[in-house]
Coordinates of C-alpha atoms in Angstrom, one line a residue:
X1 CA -30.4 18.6 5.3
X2 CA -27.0 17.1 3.5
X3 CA -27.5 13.6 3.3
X4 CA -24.5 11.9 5.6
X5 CA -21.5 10.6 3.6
X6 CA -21.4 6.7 4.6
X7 CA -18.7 6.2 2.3
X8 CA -16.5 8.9 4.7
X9 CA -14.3 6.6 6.8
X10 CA -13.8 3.9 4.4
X11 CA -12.3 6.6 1.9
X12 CA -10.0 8.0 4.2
X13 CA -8.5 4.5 5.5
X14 CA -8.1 4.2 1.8
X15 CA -6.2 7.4 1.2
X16 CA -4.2 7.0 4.1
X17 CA -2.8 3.7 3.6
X18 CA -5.0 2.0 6.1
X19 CA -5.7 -0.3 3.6
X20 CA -6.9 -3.9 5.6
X21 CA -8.3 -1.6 7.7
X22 CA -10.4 -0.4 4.5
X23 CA -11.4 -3.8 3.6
X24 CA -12.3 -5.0 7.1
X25 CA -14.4 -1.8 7.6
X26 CA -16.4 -2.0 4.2
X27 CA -19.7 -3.7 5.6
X28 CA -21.3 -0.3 5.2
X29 CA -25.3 -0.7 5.7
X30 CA -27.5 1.9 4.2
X31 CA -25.9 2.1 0.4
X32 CA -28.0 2.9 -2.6
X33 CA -26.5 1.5 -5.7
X34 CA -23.9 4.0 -6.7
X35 CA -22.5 4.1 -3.4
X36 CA -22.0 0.2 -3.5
X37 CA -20.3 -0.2 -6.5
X38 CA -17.7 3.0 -5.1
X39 CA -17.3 0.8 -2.0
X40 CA -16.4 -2.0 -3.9
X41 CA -13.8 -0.2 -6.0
X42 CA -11.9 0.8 -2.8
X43 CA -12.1 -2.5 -1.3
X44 CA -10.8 -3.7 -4.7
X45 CA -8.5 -1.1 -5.0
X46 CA -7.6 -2.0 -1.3
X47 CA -6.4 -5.5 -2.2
X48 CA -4.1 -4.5 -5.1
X49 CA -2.4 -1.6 -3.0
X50 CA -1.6 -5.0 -0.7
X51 CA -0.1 -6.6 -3.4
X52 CA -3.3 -9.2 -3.9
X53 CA -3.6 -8.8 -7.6
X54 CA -5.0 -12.6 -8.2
X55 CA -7.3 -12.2 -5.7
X56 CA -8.6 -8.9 -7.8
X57 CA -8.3 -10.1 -11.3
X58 CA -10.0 -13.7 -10.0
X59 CA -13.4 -11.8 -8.0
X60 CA -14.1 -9.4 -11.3
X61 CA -15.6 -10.8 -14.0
X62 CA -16.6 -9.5 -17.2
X63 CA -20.1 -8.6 -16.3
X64 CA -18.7 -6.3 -13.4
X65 CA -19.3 -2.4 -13.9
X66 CA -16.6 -0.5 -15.6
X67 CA -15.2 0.8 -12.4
X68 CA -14.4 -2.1 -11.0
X69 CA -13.5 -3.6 -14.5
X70 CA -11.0 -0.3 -14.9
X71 CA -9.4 -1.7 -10.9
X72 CA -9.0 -5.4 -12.3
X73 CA -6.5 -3.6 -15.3
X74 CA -4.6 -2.0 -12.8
X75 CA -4.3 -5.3 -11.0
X76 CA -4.0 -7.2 -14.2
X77 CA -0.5 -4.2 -15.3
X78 CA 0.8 -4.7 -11.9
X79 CA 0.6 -8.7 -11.7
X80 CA 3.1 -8.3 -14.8
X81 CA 0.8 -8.4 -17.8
X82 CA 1.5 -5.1 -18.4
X83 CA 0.6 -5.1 -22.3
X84 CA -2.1 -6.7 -21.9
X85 CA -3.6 -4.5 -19.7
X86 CA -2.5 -1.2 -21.3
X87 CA -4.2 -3.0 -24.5
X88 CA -7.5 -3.5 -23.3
X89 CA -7.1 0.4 -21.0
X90 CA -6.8 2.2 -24.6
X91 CA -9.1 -0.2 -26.1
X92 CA -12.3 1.4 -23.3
X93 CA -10.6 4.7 -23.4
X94 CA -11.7 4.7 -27.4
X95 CA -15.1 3.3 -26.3
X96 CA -17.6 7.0 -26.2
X97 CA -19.7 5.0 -23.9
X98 CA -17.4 4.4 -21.2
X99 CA -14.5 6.4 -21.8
X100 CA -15.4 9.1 -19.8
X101 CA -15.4 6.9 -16.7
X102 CA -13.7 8.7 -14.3
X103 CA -12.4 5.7 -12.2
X104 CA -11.0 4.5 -15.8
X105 CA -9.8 7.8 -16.4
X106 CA -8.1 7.9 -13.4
X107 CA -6.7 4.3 -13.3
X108 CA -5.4 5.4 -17.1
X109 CA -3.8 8.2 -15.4
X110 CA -2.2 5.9 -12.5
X111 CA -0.7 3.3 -15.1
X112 CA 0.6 5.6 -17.8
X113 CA 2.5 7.4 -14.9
X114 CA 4.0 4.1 -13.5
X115 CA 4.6 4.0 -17.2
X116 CA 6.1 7.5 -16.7
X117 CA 4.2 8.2 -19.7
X118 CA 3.3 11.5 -18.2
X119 CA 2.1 13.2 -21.4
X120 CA -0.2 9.7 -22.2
X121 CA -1.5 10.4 -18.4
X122 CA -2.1 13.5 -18.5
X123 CA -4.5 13.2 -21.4
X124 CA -6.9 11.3 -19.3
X125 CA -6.9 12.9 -16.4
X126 CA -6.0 16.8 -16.9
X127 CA -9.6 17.8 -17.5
X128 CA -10.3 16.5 -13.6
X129 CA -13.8 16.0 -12.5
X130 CA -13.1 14.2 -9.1
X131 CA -10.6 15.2 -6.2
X132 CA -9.1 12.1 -6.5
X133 CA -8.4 13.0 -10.3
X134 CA -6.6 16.5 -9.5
X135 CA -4.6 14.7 -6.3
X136 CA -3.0 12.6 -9.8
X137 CA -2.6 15.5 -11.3
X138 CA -0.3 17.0 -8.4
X139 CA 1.5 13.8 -7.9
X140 CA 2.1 13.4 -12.1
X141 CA 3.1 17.4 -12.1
X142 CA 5.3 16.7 -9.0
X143 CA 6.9 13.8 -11.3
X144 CA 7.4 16.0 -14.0
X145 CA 9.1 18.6 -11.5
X146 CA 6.8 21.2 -12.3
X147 CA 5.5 22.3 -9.1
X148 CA 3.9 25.3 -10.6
X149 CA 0.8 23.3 -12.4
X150 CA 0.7 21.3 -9.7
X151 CA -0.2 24.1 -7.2
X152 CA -2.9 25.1 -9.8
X153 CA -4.4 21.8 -8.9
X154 CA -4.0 22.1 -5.4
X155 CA -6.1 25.5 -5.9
X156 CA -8.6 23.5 -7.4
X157 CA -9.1 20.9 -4.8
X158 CA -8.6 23.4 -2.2
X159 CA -11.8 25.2 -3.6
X160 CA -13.9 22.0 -3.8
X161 CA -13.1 21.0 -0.5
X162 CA -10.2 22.3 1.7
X163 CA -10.2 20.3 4.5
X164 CA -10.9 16.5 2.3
X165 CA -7.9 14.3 3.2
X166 CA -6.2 13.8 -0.5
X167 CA -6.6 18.1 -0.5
X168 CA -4.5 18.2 2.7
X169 CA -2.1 14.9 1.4
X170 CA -1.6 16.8 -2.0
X171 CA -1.1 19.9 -0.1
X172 CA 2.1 18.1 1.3
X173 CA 3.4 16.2 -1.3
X174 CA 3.9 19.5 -2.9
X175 CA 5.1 21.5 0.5
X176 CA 8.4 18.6 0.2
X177 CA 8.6 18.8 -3.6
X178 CA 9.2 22.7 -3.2
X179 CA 10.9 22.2 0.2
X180 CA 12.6 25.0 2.4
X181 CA 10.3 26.4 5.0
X182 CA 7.5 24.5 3.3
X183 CA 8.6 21.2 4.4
X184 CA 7.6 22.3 8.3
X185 CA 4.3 22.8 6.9
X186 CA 4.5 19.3 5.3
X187 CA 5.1 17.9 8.9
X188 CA 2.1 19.3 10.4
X189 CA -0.2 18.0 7.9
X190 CA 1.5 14.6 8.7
X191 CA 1.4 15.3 12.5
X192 CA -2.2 16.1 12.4
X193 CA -3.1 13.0 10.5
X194 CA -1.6 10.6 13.0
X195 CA -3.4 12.2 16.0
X196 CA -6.7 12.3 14.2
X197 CA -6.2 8.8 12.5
X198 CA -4.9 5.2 13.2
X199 CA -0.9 5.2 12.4
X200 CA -0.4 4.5 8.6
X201 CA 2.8 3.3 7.2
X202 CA 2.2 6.6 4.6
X203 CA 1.7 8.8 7.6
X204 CA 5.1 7.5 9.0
X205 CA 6.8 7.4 6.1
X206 CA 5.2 11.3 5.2
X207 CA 7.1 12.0 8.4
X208 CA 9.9 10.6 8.3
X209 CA 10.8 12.3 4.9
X210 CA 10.1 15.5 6.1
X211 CA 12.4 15.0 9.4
X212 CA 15.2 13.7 6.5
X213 CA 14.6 17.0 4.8
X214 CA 15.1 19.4 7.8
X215 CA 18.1 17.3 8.9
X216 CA 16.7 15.1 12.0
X217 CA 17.9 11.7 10.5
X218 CA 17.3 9.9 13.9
X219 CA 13.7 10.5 14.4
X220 CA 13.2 9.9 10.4
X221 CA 14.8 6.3 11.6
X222 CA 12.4 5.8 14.3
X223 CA 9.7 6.2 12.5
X224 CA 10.3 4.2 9.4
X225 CA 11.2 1.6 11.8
X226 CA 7.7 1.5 13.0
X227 CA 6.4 1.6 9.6
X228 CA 8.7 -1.4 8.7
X229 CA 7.0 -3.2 11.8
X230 CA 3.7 -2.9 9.9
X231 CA 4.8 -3.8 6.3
X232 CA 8.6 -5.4 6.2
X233 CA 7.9 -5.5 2.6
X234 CA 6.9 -2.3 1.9
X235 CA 8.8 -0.5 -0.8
X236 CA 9.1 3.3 0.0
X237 CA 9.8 2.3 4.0
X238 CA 12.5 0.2 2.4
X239 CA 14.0 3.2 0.1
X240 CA 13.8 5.6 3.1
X241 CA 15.5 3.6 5.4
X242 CA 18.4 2.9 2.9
X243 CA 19.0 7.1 2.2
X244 CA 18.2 7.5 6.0
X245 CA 20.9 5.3 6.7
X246 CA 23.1 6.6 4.7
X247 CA 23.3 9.9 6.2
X248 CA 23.7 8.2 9.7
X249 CA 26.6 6.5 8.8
X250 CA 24.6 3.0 9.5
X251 CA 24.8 0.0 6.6
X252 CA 22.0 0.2 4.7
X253 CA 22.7 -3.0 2.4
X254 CA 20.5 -5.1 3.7
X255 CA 17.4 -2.8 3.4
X256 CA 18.7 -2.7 -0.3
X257 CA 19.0 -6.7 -0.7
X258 CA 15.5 -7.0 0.2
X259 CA 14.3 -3.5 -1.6
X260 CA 15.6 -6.1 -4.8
X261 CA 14.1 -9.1 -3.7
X262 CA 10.3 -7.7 -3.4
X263 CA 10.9 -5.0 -5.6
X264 CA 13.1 -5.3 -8.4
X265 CA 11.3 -2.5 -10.4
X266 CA 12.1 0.2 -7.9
X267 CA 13.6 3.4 -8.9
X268 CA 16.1 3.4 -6.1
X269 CA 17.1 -0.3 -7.3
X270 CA 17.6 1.1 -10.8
X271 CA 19.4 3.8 -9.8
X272 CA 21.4 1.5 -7.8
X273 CA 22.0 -0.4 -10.9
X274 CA 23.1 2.1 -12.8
X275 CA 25.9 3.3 -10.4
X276 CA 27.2 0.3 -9.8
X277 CA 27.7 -0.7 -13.6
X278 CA 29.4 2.9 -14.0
X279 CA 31.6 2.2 -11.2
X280 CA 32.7 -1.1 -13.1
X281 CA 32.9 0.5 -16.0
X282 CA 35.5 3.4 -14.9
X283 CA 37.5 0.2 -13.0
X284 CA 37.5 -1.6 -15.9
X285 CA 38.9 1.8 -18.1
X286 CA 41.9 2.5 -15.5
X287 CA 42.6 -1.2 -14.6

């Protein structure tokens, strides 16, 4: 007989967002030692995804093992000390002892794409290994609008295991990048995750854009409105709600005012940057 997965659950609140959820659920009895230190990493990797990067860099000290030492980077680049942290990433990627890591390779993978370094990301993480290294892959192909190696991951994960949770979330992140009838499709798999699972502010927000794509702007509102309930702060319910707005003729200023207070890095705040010194500029040539 298979031996039951005990890690199951707490992966899935993981990959759908559900990330207190995650850490308040990760009391797992029953784990040999392999299975602990993977626990730990989500739990870890839990607390940055809520923004609680001292609290990660603080609990992992240098004795920890390398995946958990790989999370405290990713905590270490996002807390700001970004060169720091990319120093000591290539430094253990060099390292033939540990560079093979694949919760190193992948957290490589997930810096050098906030990086957008896709070409440095890709070098760590192309050769896969683990589903949650091909779902990178889709999301860093998606980035690099080439939708086409990214459905040759999805093929991948889809023969692994079709019915895993980041197969069916990668599934849809490339239904809306190639959009048209596939975004319906992109729905479902949203719909079905919010009547198997507890409402994430992904799963809403996985919604919402699809709704925005086929043109129903006011249910897209209702449910990032429900996701802003859970997280006010959270950045993609935030850049939703400002295009969503948009289209429905609402002001969407204030969603941007506090998109720049918690968020200054975003790409909708640089992109809102960048219009608004053109616009000066173009005054400024015909004034």
């Amino acid at each position: 007989m298979a031996t039951p997965d005990l890690l199951f659950n707490l992966r899935n609140l993981f990959y759908l967002g559900a990330y207190q959820a995650a850490i308040n659920n990760s009391d797992v009895p029953g784990l040999d030692a392999d299975a602990a230190a993977e626990r730990d990493s989500i739990v870890f990797r839990s607390y940055v995804a809520l923004g609680s990067y001292q609290l990660v860099i603080s609990e992992i000290d240098s004795s920890a093992a390398t995946p958990l030492q790989a999370v405290k980077l990713l905590a270490m680049y996002l807390s700001g000390d970004k060169e720091g942290a990319i120093a000591s990433l290539k430094e253990w990627l060099s390292d033939s002892a540990i560079g093979s890591n694949p919760v190193l390779r992948l957290i490589a993978g997930i810096i050098f794409m906030h990086e957008q370094d896709y070409t440095e990301a890709l070098k760590h993480t192309h050769s896969g290994g683990t589903l949650d290294l091909h779902a990178l892959n889709v999301q860093i192909f998606i980035k690099m609008h080439r939708s086409d190696y990214a459905e040759k991951q999805l093929k991948i994960m889809q023969q692994i295991d079709e019915d895993h949770t980041l197969t069916q979330l990668a599934n849809a992140w490339l239904d809306i990048a190639v959009g048209g009838s596939k975004i319906r499709e992109a729905y479902l798999i949203f719909q079905d995750f919010a009547e198997k699972y507890p409402m994430t502010g992904m799963v809403l927000n996985g919604k919402a854009v699809c709704c925005m794509h086929m043109g129903s702007f006011d249910e897209a509102e209702t449910l990032l409105l429900e996701a802003l309930n859970k997280d006010a702060k959270d950045p993609e319910t935030l850049a939703n709600l400002i295009v969503c707005n948009l289209h429905l003729g609402k002001p969407s200023s204030r969603y941007l005012s506090q998109l720049k207070l918690s968020h200054p890095d975003h790409v909708l705040v640089k992109r809102a940057a960048s219009a608004e010194d053109t616009f000066e500029r173009a005054l400024q040539a015909v004034a």
